[in-house]
Coordinates of C-alpha atoms in Angstrom, one line a residue:
M160 CA -4.3 20.8 15.5
E161 CA -1.7 20.4 13.1
Q162 CA 2.2 20.5 15.2
L163 CA 5.3 21.2 14.0
I164 CA 8.1 19.3 14.3
T165 CA 12.4 19.6 13.0
I166 CA 13.9 15.9 12.3
E167 CA 17.6 16.4 11.0
I168 CA 18.6 13.7 8.6
L169 CA 22.3 13.1 6.5
G170 CA 22.8 16.7 8.2
Q171 CA 19.5 17.8 6.5
S172 CA 17.0 19.2 8.8
Y173 CA 13.5 18.8 7.5
T174 CA 10.4 20.7 9.4
F175 CA 7.0 19.2 8.8
G176 CA 3.2 19.4 10.5
T177 CA 1.9 16.1 12.0
E178 CA -1.8 15.8 14.0
T179 CA -0.4 13.4 15.4
E180 CA 1.2 13.6 19.6
V181 CA 4.8 15.2 18.5
S182 CA 6.4 12.3 20.6
K183 CA 4.9 9.7 18.4
A184 CA 6.1 11.5 15.6
K185 CA 9.5 11.9 16.8
E186 CA 9.4 8.0 17.3
V187 CA 8.0 7.3 13.6
A188 CA 11.1 9.6 12.9
D189 CA 13.7 7.7 15.6
L190 CA 12.8 4.6 13.1
L191 CA 13.8 6.0 9.9
L192 CA 16.9 7.4 11.2
K193 CA 17.6 4.2 12.5
E194 CA 17.3 2.7 9.7
V195 CA 19.5 5.1 8.0
A196 CA 21.9 4.4 10.4
K197 CA 21.5 0.5 9.2
V198 CA 21.6 1.3 6.2
E199 CA 24.7 3.7 5.8
I200 CA 26.8 0.6 8.4
Q201 CA 25.6 -1.5 5.0
L202 CA 26.7 0.5 2.5
S203 CA 30.2 1.5 4.2
G204 CA 33.4 0.2 2.0
K205 CA 31.9 0.2 -0.7
S206 CA 33.7 1.7 -3.2
T207 CA 31.2 2.9 -5.1
I208 CA 30.6 6.6 -3.9
I209 CA 26.5 7.0 -2.5
T210 CA 24.7 9.2 -2.2
K211 CA 22.2 10.3 0.7
Q212 CA 19.1 10.1 -1.8
T213 CA 20.0 6.5 -2.6
I214 CA 20.4 6.2 1.4
L215 CA 17.4 7.0 2.2
I216 CA 15.7 5.3 -0.8
L217 CA 16.8 2.3 0.9
A218 CA 16.4 3.3 4.0
A219 CA 12.3 4.0 3.2
L220 CA 12.2 0.4 1.2
N221 CA 13.8 -1.4 3.9
I222 CA 10.8 0.6 6.0
A223 CA 8.2 -0.2 3.2
G224 CA 9.4 -3.9 3.5
E225 CA 9.7 -4.7 6.7
N226 CA 5.8 -2.5 7.0
Y227 CA 4.3 -5.2 3.9
K228 CA 5.4 -8.4 6.0
L229 CA 3.5 -7.2 9.0
K230 CA 0.8 -6.1 6.9
K231 CA 0.7 -9.3 5.2
K232 CA 0.9 -11.2 8.7
Y233 CA -1.9 -9.0 10.0
S234 CA -4.0 -10.5 7.3
E235 CA -3.0 -13.6 7.6
L236 CA -3.5 -13.5 11.2
L237 CA -7.5 -12.6 10.9
Q238 CA -8.1 -15.2 8.5
D239 CA -7.2 -17.8 10.7
I240 CA -8.6 -15.8 13.6
S241 CA -11.8 -16.2 11.5
E242 CA -11.4 -19.6 10.0
R243 CA -11.0 -20.7 13.9
S244 CA -14.0 -19.1 15.2
D245 CA -16.0 -20.1 12.3
N246 CA -15.0 -23.4 13.4
L247 CA -15.8 -22.9 17.5
I248 CA -19.2 -21.5 16.3
R249 CA -20.1 -24.5 14.4
L250 CA -18.8 -26.9 17.5
V251 CA -20.9 -25.1 19.7
D252 CA -24.0 -25.1 17.7
T253 CA -23.5 -29.5 16.9
C254 CA -22.8 -29.9 20.7
L255 CA -26.7 -27.5 21.8
Y256 CA -28.4 -29.2 18.8

């Protein structure tokens, strides 16, 4: 059942529906809020005017980049596990026959 959750980002409230548990949706929202705060700190003191949209896009790109790295590492891990498993199977087969 879809539940509604409201989060506030950069002074703007956003309400959206979620199929997952509200607590998990809030954890995801908190991840975004932390990344937004990190970007704001990184950009503070810059002479150019940074829009809220720019901050949100940079935060989203940072999260997407981290997600990409994790997926790549996961894929490499699965490949490594597969290769090691194949080697172990060959070793066991060699010992048995």
